[in-house]
Every structure is written in C-alpha cells, then in structure tokens.
CSV table of C-alpha atoms in Angstrom, one decimal:
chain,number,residue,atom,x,y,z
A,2,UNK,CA,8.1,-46.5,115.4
A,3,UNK,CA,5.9,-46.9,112.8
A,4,UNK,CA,2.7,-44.4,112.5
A,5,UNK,CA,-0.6,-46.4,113.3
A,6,UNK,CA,-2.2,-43.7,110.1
A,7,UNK,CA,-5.7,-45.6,110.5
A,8,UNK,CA,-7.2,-44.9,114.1
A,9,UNK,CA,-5.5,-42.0,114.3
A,10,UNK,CA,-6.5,-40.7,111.5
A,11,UNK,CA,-9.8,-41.8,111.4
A,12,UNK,CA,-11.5,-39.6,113.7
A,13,UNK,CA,-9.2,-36.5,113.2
A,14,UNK,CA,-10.4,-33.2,112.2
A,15,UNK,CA,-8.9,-31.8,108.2
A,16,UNK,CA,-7.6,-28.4,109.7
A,17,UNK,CA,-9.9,-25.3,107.7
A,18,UNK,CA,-12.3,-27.5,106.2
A,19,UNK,CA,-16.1,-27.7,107.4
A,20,UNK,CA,-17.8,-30.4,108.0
A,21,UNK,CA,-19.7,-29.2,104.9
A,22,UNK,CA,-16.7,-28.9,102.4
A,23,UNK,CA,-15.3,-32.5,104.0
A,24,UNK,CA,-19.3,-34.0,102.8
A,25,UNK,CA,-19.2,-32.5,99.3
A,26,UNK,CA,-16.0,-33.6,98.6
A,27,UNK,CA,-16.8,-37.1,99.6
A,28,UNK,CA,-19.2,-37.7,97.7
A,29,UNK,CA,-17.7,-35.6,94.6
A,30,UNK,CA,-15.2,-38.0,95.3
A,31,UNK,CA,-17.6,-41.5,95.2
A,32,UNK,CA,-19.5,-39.9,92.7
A,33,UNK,CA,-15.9,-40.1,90.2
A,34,UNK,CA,-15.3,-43.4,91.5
A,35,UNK,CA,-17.1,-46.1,93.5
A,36,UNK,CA,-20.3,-44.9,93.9
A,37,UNK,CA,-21.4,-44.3,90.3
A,38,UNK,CA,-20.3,-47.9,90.0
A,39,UNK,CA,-22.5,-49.2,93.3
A,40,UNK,CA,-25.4,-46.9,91.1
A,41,UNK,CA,-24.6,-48.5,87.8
A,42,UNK,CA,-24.3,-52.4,89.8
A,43,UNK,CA,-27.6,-51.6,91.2
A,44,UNK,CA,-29.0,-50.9,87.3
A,45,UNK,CA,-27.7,-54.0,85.8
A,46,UNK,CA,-29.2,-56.0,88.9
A,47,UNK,CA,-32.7,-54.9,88.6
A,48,UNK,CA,-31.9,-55.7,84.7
A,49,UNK,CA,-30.8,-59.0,85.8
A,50,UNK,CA,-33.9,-59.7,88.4
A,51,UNK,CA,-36.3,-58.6,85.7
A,52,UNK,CA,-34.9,-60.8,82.6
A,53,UNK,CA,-36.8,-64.0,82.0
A,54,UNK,CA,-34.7,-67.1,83.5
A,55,UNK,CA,-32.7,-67.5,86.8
A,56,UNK,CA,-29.6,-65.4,87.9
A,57,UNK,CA,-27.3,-68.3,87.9
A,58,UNK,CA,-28.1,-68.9,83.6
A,59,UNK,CA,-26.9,-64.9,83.2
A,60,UNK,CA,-23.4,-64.0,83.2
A,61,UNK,CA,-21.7,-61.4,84.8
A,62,UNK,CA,-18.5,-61.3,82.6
A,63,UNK,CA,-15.5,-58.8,83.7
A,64,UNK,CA,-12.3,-57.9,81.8
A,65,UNK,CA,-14.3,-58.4,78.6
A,66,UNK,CA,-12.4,-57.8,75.0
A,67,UNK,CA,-12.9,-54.0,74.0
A,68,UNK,CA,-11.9,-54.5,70.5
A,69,UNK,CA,-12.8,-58.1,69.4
A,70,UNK,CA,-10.3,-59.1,66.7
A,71,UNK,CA,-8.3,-56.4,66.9
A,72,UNK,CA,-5.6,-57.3,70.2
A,73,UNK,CA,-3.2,-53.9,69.8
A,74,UNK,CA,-6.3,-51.6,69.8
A,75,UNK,CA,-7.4,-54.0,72.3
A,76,UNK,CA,-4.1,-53.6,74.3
A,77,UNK,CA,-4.5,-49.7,74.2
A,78,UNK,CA,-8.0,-49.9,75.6
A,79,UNK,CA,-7.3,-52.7,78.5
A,80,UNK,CA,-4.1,-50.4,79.7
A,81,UNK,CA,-6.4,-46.8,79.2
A,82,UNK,CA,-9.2,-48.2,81.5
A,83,UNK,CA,-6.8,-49.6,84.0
A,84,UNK,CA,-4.6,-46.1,84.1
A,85,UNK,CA,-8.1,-43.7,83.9
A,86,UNK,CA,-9.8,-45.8,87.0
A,87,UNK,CA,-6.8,-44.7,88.8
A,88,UNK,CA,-7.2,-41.1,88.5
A,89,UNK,CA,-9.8,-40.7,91.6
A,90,UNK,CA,-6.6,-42.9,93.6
A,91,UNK,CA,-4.8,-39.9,92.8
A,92,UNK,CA,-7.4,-37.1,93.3
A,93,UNK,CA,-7.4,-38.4,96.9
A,94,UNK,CA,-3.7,-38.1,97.3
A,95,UNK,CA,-3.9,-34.4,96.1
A,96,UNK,CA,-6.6,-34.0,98.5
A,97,UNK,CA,-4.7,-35.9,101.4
A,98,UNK,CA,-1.5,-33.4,100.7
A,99,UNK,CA,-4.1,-30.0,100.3
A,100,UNK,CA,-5.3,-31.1,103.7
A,101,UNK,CA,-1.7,-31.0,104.8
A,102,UNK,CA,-1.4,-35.0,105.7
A,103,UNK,CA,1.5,-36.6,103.7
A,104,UNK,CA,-0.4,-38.2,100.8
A,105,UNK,CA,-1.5,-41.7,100.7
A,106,UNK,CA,1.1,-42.8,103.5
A,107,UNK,CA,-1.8,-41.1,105.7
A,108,UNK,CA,-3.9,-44.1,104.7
A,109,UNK,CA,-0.5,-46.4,105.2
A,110,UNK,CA,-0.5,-46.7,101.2
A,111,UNK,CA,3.5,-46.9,100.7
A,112,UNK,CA,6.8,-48.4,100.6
A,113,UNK,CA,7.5,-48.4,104.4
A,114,UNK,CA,6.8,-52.1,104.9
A,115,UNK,CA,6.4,-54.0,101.6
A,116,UNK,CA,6.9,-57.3,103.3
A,117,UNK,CA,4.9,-57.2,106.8
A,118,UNK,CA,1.9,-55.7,104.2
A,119,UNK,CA,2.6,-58.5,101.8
A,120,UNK,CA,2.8,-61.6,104.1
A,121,UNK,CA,-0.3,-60.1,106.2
A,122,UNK,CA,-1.8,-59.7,103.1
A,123,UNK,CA,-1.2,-63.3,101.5
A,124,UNK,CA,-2.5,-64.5,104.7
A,125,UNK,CA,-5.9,-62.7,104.8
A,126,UNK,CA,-6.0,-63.8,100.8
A,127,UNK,CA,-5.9,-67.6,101.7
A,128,UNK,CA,-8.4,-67.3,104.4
A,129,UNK,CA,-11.3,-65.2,102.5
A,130,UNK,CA,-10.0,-66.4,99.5
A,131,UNK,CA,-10.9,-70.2,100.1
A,132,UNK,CA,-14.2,-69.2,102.1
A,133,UNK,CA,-15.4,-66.7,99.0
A,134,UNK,CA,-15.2,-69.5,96.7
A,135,UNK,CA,-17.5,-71.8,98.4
A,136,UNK,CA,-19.7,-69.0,99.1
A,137,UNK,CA,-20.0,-68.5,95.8
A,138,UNK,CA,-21.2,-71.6,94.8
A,139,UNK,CA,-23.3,-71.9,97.2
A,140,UNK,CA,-24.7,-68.7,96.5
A,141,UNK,CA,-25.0,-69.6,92.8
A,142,UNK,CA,-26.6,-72.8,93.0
A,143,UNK,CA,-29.0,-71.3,95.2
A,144,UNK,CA,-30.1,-68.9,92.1
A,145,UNK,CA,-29.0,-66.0,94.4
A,146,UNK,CA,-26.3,-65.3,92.3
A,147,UNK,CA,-25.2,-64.9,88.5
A,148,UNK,CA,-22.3,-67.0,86.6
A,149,UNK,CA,-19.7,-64.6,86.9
A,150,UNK,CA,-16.8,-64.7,84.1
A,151,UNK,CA,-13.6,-63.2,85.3
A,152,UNK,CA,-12.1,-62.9,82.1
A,153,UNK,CA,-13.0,-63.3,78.5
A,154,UNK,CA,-9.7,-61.6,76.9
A,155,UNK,CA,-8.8,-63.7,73.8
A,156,UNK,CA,-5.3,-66.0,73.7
A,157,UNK,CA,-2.6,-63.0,72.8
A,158,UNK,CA,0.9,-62.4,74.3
A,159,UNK,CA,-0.8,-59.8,76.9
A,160,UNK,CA,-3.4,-61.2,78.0
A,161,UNK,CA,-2.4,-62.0,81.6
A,162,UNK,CA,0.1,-59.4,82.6
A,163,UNK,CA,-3.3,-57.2,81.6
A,164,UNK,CA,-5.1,-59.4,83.9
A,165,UNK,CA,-2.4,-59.3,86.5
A,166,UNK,CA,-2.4,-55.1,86.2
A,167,UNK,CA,-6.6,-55.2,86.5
A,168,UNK,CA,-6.0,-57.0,89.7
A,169,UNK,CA,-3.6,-54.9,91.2
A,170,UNK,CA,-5.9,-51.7,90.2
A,171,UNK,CA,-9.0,-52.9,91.9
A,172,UNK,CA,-7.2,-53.8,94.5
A,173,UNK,CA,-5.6,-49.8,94.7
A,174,UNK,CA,-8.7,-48.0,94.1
A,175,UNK,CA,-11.1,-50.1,96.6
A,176,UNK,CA,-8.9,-49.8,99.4
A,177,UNK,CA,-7.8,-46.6,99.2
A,178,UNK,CA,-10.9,-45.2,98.6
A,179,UNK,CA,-13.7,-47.4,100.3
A,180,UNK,CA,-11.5,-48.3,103.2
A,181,UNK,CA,-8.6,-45.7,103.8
A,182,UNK,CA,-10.3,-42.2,102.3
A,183,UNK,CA,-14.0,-42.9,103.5
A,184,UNK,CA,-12.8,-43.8,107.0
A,185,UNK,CA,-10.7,-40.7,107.4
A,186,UNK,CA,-13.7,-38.4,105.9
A,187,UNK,CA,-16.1,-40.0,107.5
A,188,UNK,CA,-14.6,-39.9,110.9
A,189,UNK,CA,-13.5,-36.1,110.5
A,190,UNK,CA,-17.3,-35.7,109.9
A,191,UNK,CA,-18.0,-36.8,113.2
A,192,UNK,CA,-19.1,-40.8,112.1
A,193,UNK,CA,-19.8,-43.1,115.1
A,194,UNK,CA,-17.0,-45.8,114.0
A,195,UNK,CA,-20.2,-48.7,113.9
A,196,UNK,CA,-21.8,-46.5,111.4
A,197,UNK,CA,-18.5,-45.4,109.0
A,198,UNK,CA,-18.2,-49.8,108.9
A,199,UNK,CA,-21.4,-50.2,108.1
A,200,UNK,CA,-21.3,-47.3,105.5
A,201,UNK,CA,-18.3,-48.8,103.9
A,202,UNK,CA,-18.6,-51.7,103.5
A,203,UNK,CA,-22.1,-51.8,102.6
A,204,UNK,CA,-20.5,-49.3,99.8
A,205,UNK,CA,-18.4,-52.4,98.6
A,206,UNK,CA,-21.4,-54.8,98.2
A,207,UNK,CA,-23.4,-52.2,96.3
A,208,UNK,CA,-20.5,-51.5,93.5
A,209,UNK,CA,-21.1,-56.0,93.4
A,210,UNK,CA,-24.3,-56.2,92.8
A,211,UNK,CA,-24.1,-56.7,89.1
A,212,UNK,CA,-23.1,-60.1,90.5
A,213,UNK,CA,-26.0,-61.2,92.4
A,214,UNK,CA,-27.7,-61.0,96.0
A,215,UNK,CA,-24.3,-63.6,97.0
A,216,UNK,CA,-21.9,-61.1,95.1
A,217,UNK,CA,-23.6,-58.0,97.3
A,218,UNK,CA,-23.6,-59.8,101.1
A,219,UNK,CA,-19.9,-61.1,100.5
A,220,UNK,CA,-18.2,-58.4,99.5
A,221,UNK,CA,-20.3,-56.4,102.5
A,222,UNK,CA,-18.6,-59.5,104.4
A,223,UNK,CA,-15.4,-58.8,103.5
A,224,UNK,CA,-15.3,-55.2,104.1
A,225,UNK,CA,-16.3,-55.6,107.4
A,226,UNK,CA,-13.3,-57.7,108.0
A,227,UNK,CA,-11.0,-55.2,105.6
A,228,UNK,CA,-12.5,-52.2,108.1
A,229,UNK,CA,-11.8,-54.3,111.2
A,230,UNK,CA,-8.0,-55.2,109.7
A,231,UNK,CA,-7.3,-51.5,108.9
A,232,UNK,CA,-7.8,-50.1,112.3
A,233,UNK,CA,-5.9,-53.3,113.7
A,234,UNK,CA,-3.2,-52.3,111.0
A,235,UNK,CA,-3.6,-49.2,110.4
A,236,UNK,CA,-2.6,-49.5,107.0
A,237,UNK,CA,-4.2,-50.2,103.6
A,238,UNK,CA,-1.3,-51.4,102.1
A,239,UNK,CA,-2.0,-55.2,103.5
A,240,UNK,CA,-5.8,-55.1,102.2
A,241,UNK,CA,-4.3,-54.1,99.0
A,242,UNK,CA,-1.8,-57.0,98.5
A,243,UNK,CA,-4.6,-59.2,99.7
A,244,UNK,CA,-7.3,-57.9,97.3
A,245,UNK,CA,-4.5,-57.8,94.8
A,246,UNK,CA,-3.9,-61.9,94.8
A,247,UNK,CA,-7.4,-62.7,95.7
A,248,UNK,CA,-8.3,-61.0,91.9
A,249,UNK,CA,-5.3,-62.2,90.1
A,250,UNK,CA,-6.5,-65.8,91.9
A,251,UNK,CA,-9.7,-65.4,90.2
A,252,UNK,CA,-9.0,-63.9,87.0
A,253,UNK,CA,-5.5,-65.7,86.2
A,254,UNK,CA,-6.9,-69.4,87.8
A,255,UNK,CA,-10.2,-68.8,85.9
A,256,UNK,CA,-7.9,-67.9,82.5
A,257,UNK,CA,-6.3,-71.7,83.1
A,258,UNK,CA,-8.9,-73.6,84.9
A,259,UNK,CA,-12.1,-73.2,82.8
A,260,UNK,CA,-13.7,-75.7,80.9
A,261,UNK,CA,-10.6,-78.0,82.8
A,262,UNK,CA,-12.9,-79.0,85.8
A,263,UNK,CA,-16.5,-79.4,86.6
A,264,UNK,CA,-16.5,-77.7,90.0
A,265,UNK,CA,-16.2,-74.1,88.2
A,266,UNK,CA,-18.9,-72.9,86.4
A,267,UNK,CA,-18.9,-71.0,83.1
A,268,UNK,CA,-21.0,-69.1,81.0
C-alpha cells in the first residue's frame, strides 16, 4: 500500500532536532529560496504602487533574454538559472535523508506513481487553470493587477524547450518547498494545521506580488487548494505536474498566442 507521506508526516517529530534547530533551518531554508523572493516581490510592488500610471500600463515580464543578441550565451544563462534555483530542492532532500526520512519520497516527490500524479495533476490544471485566467483579467482590468509577460525570449531553436524546463522548475521548487518541506517543518514545530495553510500559502502569494494585488490573492488561492490536495494526496508529485502544465500553459500559449488575439493582453 502506498505511504500517505503528507499527514503523516506533517505533524511528526525530526528525531534529535529541537524545535529550535527545525526553526532556523526553515527559515535558512526560505531565506535560500522562496522567501527572499516573497521579500524581493514585495520591493518591486511598492516600486510598482509608487510609479506614476496604473498597474495594469506596467509590465511584469518573466523568462526575460539575459543576453540580448547573443542566443548561446543566452542558452548558458536560461539553463544556469533554471539548474541554480534547484539547489535549495536539493538542500531539502539532504536535510530530509540527515533527518533519517527517505529524501523527497517523504514529501511523495518520486517515481512511485507517475500516472495517478499526472492525470490528478492534469485535472487540477484544467480546473484552476481556466478559473486563473479569468481572474486575471478581471483582476487587471480592475487596475489591481500588472500586464504580466510570460515570456520575452527571442525566436531561436531553444527557446521553448527552455520555457518548457522553467515550467517544470517552478513547478519542483514551489511544491516541494512551500507545500511538502514547510508542512512537514512546520508541523514538527508544533503548527495548528489552520495556521501551517495559512502560513503557506500566504508564502506563495507574497513571492507573486511583483504581479499585482490579483497575482498575490490568487496564488494565496491556490495554495490553499494545493495544501488541502496534499493532505488529501499526500503527495506533492500531483501539484507538481499540475503547476508544471499550468506554467508551460502560460508561457508556451503566451509564446504562440500574443499579438494573435485581443482577449490577451500584452505589454
């Protein structure tokens, strides 16, 4: 039978280490990772808020060209920022193996069920997937929200198996971390469950906020439903493949769709 890793371990206790030790490596942990990016969304957002015009006439542009001009230097940056943003992915699993739990299956991050996680995962994907983008919209032509870009790579050969490979890595590093690693630490610190979702997944909408008030309150949204899912499932590896197609949705469709229709805007 197949170990429910989520509620179990959730609330248990890391054998040896103190409450103490389990809080500074958590937020050593963030502090490498998510967190300094929910502190660094927060700065561009006030820089957003205070800058002459609207939210929705600024642009919020991701998987930007890091060497204009230049696409094999380019290449070698896109791939070093996608493989470096991994490395706190596998500072948990060294942690999770220290602690004497087997890695990131203790989180249900593996190969035991590729095609339960996937299908449960493409499901979850069409459902928040068709409800983020009229939030979006609505959030934007409110003025709560900025234009985001998903991509602005230029037209070379690599372009979207990059974008495919940024997709995948958001999706590894979020769920791992902000749903699978937080819930464990924050439950062996003795969290109230109610408290560890809130924490969580108002951690996701903070590292959004470069997006806007709409990109902060539904991505919160969403990791109250990813939180929910994982202790249904207890496994991240169905979160992943969802968060996994709902980016390569964005960045790939926005790659083919823009400037094709009216309904999406662009910067």
């Amino acid at each position: 039978m197949q170990t429910q890793a989520g509620p179990v371990s959730e609330g248990s206790a890391a054998e040896g280490l103190p409450r103490r030790v389990l809080r500074t490596e958590t937020l050593l942990v963030l502090a490498l990772s998510l967190g300094a990016s929910g502190v660094s969304a927060v700065i561009s957002f006030i820089g957003s808020v205070t800058k002459p015009g609207g939210l929705k006439d600024q642009a919020a542009t991701m998987n930007a060209s890091a060497a204009p001009g230049r696409p094999w230097l380019d290449l070698a940056w896109q791939l070093f920022g996608i493989t470096t943003a991994l490395v706190p992915v596998a500072l948990v699993a060294h942690l999770l193996l220290r602690e004497g739990a087997p890695g990131l299956r203790t989180v249900g991050f593996d190969r035991s069920r590729p095609r339960p996680d996937l299908a449960r995962g493409a499901v979850v994907a069409a459902v928040i997937g068709s409800i983020g983008i009229a939030f979006y919209l609505a959030a934007r032509g409110l003025g709560f929200n900025l234009t985001v870009v998903p991509e602005a790579l230029p037209a070379v050969w690599w372009k979207f198996p990059v974008l495919i490979l940024s997709a995948v890595q958001n999706a590894v590093l979020e769920e791992v971390i902000v749903v699978g690693y937080l819930l464990r630490r924050l439950g062996q610190q003795g969290w109230k469950p109610r408290n560890a979702l809130l924490a969580s997944s108002v951690l996701r909408g903070s590292y959004h906020l470069y997006q806007g008030i709409g990109g902060f309150f539904g991505n919160m949204a969403m990791g109250v439903v990813f939180v929910l899912l994982y202790r249904r499932w207890g496994r991240v590896g169905p979160l992943v493949a969802a968060h996994s197609l709902l980016d390569i949705g964005a960045f790939v469709g926005y790659a083919l769709l823009a400037g094709k229709v009216g309904w999406l805007p662009t910067a």
